[in-house]
Tab-separated table of C-alpha atoms and ligand atoms in Angstrom:
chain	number	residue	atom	x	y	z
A	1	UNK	CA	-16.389	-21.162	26.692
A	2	UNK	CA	-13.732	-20.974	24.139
A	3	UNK	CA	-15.426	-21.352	20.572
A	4	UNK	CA	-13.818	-22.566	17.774
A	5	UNK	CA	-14.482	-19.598	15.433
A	6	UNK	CA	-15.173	-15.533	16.141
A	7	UNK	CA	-15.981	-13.719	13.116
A	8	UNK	CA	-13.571	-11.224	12.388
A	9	UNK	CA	-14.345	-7.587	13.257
A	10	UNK	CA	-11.473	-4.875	12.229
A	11	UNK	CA	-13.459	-1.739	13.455
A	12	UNK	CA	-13.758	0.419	10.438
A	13	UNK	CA	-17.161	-2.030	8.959
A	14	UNK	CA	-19.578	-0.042	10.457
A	15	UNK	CA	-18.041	3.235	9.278
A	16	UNK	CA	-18.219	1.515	6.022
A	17	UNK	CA	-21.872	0.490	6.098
A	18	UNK	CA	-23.140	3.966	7.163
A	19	UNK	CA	-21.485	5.897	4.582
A	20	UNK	CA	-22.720	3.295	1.672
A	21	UNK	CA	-26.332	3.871	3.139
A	22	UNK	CA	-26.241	7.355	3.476
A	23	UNK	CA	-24.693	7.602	0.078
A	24	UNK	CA	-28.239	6.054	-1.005
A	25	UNK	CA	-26.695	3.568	-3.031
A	26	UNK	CA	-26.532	0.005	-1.451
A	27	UNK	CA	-27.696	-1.741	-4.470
A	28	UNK	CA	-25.140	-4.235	-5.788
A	29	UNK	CA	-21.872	-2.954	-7.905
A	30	UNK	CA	-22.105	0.435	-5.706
A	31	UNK	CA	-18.502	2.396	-4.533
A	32	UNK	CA	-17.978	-0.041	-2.029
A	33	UNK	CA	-18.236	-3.139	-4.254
A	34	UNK	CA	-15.636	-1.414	-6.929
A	35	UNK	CA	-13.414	-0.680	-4.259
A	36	UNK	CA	-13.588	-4.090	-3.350
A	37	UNK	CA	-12.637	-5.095	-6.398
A	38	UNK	CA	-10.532	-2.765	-7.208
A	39	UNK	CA	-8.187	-3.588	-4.371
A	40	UNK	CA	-8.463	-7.141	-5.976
A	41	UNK	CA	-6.922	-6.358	-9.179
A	42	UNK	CA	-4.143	-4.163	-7.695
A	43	UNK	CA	-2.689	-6.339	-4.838
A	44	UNK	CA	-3.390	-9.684	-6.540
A	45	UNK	CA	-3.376	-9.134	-9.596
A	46	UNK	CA	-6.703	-10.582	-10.275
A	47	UNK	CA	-7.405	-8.575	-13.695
A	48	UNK	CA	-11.130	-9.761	-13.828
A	49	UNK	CA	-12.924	-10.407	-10.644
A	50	UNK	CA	-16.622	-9.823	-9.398
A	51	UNK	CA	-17.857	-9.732	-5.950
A	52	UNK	CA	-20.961	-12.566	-6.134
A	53	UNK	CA	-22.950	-13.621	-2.686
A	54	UNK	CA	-20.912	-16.570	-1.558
A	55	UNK	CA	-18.475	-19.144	-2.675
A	56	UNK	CA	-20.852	-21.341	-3.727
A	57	UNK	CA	-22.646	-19.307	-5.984
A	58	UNK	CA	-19.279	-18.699	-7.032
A	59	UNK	CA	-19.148	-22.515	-7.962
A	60	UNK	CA	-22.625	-22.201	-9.060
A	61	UNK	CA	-21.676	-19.529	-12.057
A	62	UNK	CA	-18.672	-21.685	-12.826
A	63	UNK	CA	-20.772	-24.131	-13.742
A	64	UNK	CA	-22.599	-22.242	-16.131
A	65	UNK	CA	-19.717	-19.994	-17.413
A	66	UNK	CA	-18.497	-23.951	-18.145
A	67	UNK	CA	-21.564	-24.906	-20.025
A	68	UNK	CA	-21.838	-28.242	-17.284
A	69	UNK	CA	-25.063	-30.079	-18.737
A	70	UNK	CA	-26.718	-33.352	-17.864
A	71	UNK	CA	-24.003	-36.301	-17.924
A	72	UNK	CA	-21.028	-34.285	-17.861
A	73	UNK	CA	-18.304	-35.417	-15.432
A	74	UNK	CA	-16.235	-33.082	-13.270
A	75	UNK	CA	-13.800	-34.694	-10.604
A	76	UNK	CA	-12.915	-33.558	-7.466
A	77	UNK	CA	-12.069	-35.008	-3.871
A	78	UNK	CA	-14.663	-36.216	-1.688
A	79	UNK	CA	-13.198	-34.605	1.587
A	80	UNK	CA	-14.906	-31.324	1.002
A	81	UNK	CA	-17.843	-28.820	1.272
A	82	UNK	CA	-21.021	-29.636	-0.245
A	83	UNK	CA	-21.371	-26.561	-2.791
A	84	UNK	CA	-18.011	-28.127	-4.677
A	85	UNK	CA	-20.406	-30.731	-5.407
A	86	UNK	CA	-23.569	-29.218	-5.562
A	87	UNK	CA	-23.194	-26.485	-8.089
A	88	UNK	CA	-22.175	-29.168	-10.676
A	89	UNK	CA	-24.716	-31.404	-9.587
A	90	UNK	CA	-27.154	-29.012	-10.113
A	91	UNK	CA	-26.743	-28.599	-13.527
A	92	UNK	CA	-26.796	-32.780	-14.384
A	93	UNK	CA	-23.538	-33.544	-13.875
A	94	UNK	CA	-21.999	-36.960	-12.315
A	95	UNK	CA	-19.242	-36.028	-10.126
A	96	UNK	CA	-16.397	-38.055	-10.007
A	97	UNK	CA	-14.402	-38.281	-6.461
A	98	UNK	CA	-10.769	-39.020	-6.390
A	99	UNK	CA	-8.729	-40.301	-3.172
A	100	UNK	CA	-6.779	-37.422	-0.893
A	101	UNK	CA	-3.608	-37.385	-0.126
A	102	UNK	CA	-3.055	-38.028	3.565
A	103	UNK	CA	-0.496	-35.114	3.901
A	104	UNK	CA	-1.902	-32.164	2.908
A	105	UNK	CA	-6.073	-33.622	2.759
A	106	UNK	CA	-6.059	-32.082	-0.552
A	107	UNK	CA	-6.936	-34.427	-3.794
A	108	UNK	CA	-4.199	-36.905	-4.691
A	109	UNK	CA	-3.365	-35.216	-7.989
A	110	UNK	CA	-1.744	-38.449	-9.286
A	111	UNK	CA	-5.279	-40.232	-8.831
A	112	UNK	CA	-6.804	-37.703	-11.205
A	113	UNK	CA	-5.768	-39.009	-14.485
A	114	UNK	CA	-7.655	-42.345	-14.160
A	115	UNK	CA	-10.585	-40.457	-13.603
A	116	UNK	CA	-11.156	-39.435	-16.787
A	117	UNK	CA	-13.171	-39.906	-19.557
A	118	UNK	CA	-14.475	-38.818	-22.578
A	119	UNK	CA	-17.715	-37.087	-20.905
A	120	UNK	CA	-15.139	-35.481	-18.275
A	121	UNK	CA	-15.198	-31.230	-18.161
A	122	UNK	CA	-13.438	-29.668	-15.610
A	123	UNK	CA	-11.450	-30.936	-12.509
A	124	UNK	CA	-11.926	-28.896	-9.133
A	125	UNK	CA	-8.864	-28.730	-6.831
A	126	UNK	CA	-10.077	-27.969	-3.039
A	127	UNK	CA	-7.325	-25.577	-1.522
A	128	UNK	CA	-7.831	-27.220	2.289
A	129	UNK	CA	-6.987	-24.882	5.362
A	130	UNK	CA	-5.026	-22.468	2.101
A	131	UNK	CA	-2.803	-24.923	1.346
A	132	UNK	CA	-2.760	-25.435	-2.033
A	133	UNK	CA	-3.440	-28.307	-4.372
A	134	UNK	CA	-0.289	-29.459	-6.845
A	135	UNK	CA	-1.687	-27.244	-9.420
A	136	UNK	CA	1.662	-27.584	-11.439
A	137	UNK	CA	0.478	-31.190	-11.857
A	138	UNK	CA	-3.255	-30.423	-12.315
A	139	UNK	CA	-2.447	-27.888	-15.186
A	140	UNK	CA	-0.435	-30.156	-16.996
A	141	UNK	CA	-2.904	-32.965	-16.721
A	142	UNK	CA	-6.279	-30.364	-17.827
A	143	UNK	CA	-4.283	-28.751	-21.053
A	144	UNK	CA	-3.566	-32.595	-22.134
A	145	UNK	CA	-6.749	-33.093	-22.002
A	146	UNK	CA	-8.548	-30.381	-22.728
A	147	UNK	CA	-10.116	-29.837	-19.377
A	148	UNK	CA	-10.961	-26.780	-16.978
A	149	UNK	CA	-10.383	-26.146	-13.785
A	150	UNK	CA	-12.156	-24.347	-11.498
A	151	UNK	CA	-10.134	-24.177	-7.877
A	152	UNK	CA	-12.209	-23.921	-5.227
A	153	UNK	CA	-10.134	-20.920	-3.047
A	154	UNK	CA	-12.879	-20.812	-0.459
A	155	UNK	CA	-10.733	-20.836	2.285
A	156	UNK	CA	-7.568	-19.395	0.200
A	157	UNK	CA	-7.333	-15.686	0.554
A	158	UNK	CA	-3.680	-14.648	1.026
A	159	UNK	CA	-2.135	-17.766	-0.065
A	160	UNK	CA	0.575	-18.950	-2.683
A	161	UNK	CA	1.512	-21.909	-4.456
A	162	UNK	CA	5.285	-21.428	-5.853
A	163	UNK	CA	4.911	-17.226	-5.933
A	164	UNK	CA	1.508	-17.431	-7.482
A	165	UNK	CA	-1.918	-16.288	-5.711
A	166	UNK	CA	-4.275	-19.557	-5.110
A	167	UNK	CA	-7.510	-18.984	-7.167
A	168	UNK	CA	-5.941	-17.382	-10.125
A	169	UNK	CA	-4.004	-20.892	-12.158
A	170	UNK	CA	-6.939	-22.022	-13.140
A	171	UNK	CA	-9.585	-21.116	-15.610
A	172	UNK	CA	-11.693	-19.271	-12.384
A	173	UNK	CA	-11.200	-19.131	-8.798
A	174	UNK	CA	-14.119	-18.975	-6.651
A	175	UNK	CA	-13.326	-17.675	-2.698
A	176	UNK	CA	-15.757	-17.301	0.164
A	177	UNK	CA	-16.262	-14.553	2.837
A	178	UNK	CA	-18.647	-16.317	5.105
A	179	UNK	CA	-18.399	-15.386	8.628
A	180	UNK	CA	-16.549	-18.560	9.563
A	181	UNK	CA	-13.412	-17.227	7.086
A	182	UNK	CA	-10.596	-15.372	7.320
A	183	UNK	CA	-12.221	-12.447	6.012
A	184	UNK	CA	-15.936	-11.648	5.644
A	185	UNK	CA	-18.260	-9.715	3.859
A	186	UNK	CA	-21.031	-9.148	6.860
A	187	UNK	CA	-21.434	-12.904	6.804
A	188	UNK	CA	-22.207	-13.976	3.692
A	189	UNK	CA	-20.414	-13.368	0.373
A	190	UNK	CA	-17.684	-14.564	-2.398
A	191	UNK	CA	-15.738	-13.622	-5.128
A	192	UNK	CA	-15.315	-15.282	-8.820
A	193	UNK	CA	-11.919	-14.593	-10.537
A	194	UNK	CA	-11.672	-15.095	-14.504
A	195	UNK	CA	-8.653	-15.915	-16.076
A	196	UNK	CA	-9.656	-14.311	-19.327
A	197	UNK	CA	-11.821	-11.420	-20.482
A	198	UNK	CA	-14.182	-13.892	-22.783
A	199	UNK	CA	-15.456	-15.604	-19.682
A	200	UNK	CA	-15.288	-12.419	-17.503
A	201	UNK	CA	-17.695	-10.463	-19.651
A	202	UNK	CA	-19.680	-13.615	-19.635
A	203	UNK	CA	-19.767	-13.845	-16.080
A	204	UNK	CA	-20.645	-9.768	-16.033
A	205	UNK	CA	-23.437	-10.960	-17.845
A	206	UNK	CA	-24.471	-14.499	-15.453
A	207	UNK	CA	-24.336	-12.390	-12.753
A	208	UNK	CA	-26.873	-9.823	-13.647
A	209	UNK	CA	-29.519	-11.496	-14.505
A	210	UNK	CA	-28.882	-12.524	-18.074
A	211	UNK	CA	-28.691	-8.988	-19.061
A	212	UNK	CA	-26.265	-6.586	-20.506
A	213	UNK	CA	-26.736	-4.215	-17.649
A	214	UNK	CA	-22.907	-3.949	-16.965
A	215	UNK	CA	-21.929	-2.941	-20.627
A	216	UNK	CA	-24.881	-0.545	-20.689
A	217	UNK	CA	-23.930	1.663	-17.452
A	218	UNK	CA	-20.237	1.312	-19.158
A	219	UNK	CA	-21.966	3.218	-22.083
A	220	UNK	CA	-21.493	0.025	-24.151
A	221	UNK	CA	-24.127	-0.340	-25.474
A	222	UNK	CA	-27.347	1.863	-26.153
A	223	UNK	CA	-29.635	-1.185	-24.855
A	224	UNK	CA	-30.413	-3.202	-21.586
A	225	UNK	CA	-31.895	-6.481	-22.147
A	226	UNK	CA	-32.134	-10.398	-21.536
A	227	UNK	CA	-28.858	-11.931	-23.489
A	228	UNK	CA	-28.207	-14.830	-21.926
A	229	UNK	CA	-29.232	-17.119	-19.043
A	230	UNK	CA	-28.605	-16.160	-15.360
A	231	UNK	CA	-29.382	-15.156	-12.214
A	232	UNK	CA	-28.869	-12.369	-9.217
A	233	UNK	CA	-25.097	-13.086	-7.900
A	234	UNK	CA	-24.180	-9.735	-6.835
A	235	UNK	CA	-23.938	-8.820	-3.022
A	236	UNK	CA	-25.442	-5.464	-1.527
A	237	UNK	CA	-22.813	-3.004	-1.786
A	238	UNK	CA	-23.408	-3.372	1.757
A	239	UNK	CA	-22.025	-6.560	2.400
A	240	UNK	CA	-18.785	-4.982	0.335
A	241	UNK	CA	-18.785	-2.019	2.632
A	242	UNK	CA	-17.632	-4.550	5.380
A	243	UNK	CA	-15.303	-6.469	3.333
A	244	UNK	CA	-13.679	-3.342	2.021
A	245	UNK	CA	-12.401	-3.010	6.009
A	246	UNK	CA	-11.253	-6.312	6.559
A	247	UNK	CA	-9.657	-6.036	2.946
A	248	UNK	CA	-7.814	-2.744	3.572
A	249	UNK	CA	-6.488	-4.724	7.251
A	250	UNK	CA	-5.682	-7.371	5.477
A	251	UNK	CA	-2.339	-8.394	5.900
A	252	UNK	CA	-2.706	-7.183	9.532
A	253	UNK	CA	-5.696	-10.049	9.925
A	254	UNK	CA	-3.323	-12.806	8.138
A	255	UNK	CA	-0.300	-12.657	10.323
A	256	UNK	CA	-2.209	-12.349	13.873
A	257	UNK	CA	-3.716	-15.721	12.550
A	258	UNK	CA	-0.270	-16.660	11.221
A	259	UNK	CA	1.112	-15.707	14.777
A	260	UNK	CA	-1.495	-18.001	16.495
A	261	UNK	CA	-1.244	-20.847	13.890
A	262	UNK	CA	2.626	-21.086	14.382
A	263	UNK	CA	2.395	-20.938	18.299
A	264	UNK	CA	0.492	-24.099	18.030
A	265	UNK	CA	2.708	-25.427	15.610
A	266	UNK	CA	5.453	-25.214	17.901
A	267	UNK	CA	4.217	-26.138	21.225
A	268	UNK	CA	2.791	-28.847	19.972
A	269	UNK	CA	5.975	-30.850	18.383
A	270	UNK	CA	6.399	-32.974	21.487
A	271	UNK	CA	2.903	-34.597	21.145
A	272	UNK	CA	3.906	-35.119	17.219
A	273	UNK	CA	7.716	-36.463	18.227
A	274	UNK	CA	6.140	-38.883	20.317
A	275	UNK	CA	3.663	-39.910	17.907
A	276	UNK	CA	0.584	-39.613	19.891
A	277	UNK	CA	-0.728	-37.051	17.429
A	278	UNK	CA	-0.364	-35.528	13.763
A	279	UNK	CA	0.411	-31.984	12.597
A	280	UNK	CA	-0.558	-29.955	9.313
A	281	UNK	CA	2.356	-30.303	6.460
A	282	UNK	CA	2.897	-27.367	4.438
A	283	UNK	CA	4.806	-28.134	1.535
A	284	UNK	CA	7.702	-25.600	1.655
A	285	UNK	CA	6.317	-23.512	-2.209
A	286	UNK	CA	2.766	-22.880	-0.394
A	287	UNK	CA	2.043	-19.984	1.490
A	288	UNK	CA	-1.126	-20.664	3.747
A	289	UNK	CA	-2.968	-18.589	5.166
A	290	UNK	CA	-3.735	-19.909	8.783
A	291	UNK	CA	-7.766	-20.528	7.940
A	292	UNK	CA	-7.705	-23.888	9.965
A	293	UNK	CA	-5.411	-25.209	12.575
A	294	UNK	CA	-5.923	-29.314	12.743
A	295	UNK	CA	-4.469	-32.350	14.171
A	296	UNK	CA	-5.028	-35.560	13.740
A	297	UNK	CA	-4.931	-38.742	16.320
A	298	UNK	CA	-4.306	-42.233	15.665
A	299	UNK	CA	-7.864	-43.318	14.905
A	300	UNK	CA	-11.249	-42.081	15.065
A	301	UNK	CA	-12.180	-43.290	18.520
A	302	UNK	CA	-9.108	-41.123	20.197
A	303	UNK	CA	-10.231	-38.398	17.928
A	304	UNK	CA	-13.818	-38.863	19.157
A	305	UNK	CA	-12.948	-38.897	22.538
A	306	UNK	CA	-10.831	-35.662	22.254
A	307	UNK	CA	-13.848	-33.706	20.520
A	308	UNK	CA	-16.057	-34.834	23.678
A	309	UNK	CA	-13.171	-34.293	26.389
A	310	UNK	CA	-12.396	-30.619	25.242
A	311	UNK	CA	-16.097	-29.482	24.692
A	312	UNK	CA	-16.564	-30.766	28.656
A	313	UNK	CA	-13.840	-28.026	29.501
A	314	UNK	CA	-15.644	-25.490	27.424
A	315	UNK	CA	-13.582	-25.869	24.365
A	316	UNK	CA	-15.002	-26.004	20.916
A	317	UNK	CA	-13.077	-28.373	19.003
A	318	UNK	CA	-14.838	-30.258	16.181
A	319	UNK	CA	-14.355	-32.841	13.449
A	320	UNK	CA	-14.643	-31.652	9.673
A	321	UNK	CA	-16.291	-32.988	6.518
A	322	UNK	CA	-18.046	-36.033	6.138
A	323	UNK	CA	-16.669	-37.192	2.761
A	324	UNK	CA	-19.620	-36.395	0.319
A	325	UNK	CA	-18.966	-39.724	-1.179
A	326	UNK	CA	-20.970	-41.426	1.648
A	327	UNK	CA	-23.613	-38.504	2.228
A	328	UNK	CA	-27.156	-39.331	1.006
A	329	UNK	CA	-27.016	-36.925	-1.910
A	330	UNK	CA	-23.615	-38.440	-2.640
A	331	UNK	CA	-24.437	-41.561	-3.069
A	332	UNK	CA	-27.243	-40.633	-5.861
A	333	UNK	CA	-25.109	-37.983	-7.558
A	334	UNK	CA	-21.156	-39.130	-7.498
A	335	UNK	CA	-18.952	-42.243	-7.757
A	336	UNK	CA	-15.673	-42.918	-6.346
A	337	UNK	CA	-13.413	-43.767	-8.678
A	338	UNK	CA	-10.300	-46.024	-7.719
A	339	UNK	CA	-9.779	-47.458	-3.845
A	340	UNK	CA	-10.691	-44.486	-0.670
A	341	UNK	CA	-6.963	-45.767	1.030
A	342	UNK	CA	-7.279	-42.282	2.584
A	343	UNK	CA	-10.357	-39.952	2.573
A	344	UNK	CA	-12.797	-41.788	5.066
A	345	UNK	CA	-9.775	-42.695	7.466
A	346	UNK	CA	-7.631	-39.249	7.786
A	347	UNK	CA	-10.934	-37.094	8.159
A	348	UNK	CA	-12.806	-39.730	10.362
A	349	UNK	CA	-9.384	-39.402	12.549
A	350	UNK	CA	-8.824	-35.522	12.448
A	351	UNK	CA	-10.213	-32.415	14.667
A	352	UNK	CA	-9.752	-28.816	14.656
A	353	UNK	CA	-9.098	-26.415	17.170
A	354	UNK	CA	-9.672	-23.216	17.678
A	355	UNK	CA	-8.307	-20.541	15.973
A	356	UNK	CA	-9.166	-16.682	14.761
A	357	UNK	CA	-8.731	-13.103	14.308
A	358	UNK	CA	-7.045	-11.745	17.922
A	359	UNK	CA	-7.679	-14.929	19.917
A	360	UNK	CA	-6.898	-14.676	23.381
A	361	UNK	CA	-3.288	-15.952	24.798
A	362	UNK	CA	-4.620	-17.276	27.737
A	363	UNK	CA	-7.669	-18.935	25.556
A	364	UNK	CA	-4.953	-20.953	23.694
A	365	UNK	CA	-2.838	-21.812	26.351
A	366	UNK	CA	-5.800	-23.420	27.649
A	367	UNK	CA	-6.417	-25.302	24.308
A	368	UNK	CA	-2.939	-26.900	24.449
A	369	UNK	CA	-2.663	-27.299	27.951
A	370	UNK	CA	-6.106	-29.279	27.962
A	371	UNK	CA	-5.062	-31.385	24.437
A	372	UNK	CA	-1.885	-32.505	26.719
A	373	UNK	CA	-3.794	-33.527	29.351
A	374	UNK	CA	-6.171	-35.682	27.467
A	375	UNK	CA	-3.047	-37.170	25.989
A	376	UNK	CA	-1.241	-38.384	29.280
A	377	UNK	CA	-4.716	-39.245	30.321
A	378	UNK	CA	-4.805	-41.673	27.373
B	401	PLP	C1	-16.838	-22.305	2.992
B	401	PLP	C2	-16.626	-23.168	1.808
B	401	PLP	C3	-17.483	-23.151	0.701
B	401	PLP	C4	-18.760	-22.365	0.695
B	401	PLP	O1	-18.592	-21.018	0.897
B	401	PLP	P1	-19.917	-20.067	1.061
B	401	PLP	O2	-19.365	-18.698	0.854
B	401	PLP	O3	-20.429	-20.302	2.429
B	401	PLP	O4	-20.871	-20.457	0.017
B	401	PLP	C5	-17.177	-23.914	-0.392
B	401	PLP	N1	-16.082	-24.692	-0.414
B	401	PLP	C6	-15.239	-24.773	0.629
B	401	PLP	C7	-14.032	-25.640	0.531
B	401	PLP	C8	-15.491	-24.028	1.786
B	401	PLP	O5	-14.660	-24.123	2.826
């Protein structure tokens, strides 16, 4: 069986992990969770950053560093994961879901504007496959109206919109190293990166608990106690210990997935120049990152059949997001605001095939050989 996603393994993890337990210290914010963020703030540049347990507890402290309370309104497209939805939900808000653009899957930044409204907060750019949002557009439209944004970077590590690292425009980024992303911290884990140092030491704060714990082991202050509301968002130094690895490999891990992306890519034109199927657009100022490598077909029914053909030659190849719009908890909890031209027909149309870390040649010859078969046989 081919499956559509290995978790990455770089070799060094397990190294890692023994020395942070023999150390005694696998508590969260131990040496391997500084180095983790350490090598953060020197090749990105992301000043203030904190290792947390996923992305979407990432999302979930935005929300609170954001003060998001009952009948707020935060807007966002409906073609993505739940936990962009759900940590703002959580706290009472109404999320507001804007069209995508067919191209890229990402939100149709020119549909934001007539989303707002006087309750509206923040508006929360999904980064789809790493390719990034128009975030020169989504700036402009936030500081005229006094909005944040949060950009969801789940899936965003190593990418660039016009020179600048995805997840640090905005007000905070929030990525995600579950096992089914580029890079992972032993399965589950994220990161949360503050643009400034006011919501930073908030979010030092958030994160443990409520308490000043992180300025008392800095020495700064002489007390340790409840200041403000939170919870427990910090990972086991652990689940850093295996990051660190794929971290310090991590250029190495982005263009072997590059490398696989771009053979696709290529030997798949003919099927685009005959317009049986679609291929990803990059717009030519994003870097991406190769997290996802998807096609789409001229309507759901091919795309149905294609998901069922490959998985009865042993190839994983599945469909992606139902638009939350439509999703039980979606329907109580969000509106849609302005005409879905695009969201329910591009996803309901789209698959994914497989793609990760040192994927086999042969595997993927075998993944375009069978999608050209289906196609003559259809
Ligand atoms: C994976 C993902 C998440 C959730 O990440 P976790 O680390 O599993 O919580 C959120 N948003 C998007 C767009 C994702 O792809």
């Amino acid at each position: 069986m081919i499956p559509f996603n290995k978790t990455c393994v770089i070799g060094k993890e397990l190294q890692y992990i023994q020395d942070a337990i023999q150390s005694g210290q696998i508590a969260g914010d131990g040496k391997y969770s500084k180095k983790c963020q350490e090598w953060f703030s020197q090749n990105y540049q992301f000043k203030y950053n904190l290792l947390t347990t996923s992305c979407s507890t990432s999302l979930d402290m935005s929300a609170l560093l954001l003060e998001i309370s009952p009948g707020d309104e935060v807007i966002m497209p409906s073609y993505t994961f739940v936990s962009t939805a759900n940590s703002f939900a959580v706290r009472g808000a109404k999320i507001k879901f804007v069209d995508i653009r067919p191209d890229t899957m990402n939100l149709d930044e020119t549909k934001v504007e007539a989303a707002i409204t006087a309750k509206t907060k923040a508006i929360i750019p999904v980064h789809y496959a790493g390719v990034s949002c128009e975030m020169d557009y989504i700036m402009d439209i936030a500081k005229n109206h006094n909005l944040h944004v949060v950009e969801d970077a789940a899936q965003a590590m190593m990418c660039k919109y016009k020179q600048r690292r995805l997840g640090s425009i905005g007000d905070i980024g929030c990525f995600s190293f579950h096992a089914t992303k580029n890079y992972t911290s032993a399965g589950e884990g994220g990161l949360l990166v503050l643009s400034n140092e006011l919501l930073f030491e908030r979010a030092e704060v958030i994160r443990e608990k409520g308490t000043n714990r992180s300025k008392f082991l800095h020495g700064l202050t002489d007390k340790y106690t409840w200041v403000d509301i939170g919870s427990s968002y910090l990972p086991s130094d652990i689940s850093a210990a295996y990051l660190l690895a794929q971290l310090e490999n991590a250029e190495k891990i982005n263009s072997n997935r590059l490398n696989i992306w771009n053979r696709y890519n290529s030997e798949l034109k003919p099927l685009k120049d005959s317009g049986k199927i679609e291929l990803p657009f990059i717009p030519s100022y994003c870097e991406h990152n190769a997290h996802m490598y998807y096609i789409k077909f001229q309507n759901s029914d091919i795309s149905k059949k294609f998901i069922k053909y490959s998985s009865e030659r042993k190839i994983i190849a599945p469909f992606h997001y139902v638009p939350l719009h439509s999703s039980p908890a979606g329907l109580k909890h969000s509106t849609f605001v302005g005409e879905d031209k695009f969201t329910t027909f591009e996803s309901s149309r789209l698959a994914r095939l497989p793609i990760f870390y040192n994927m086999d040649k042969d595997d993927q010859s075998k993944v375009i050989d069978c999608l050209f078969e289906f196609i003559k046989n259809t």
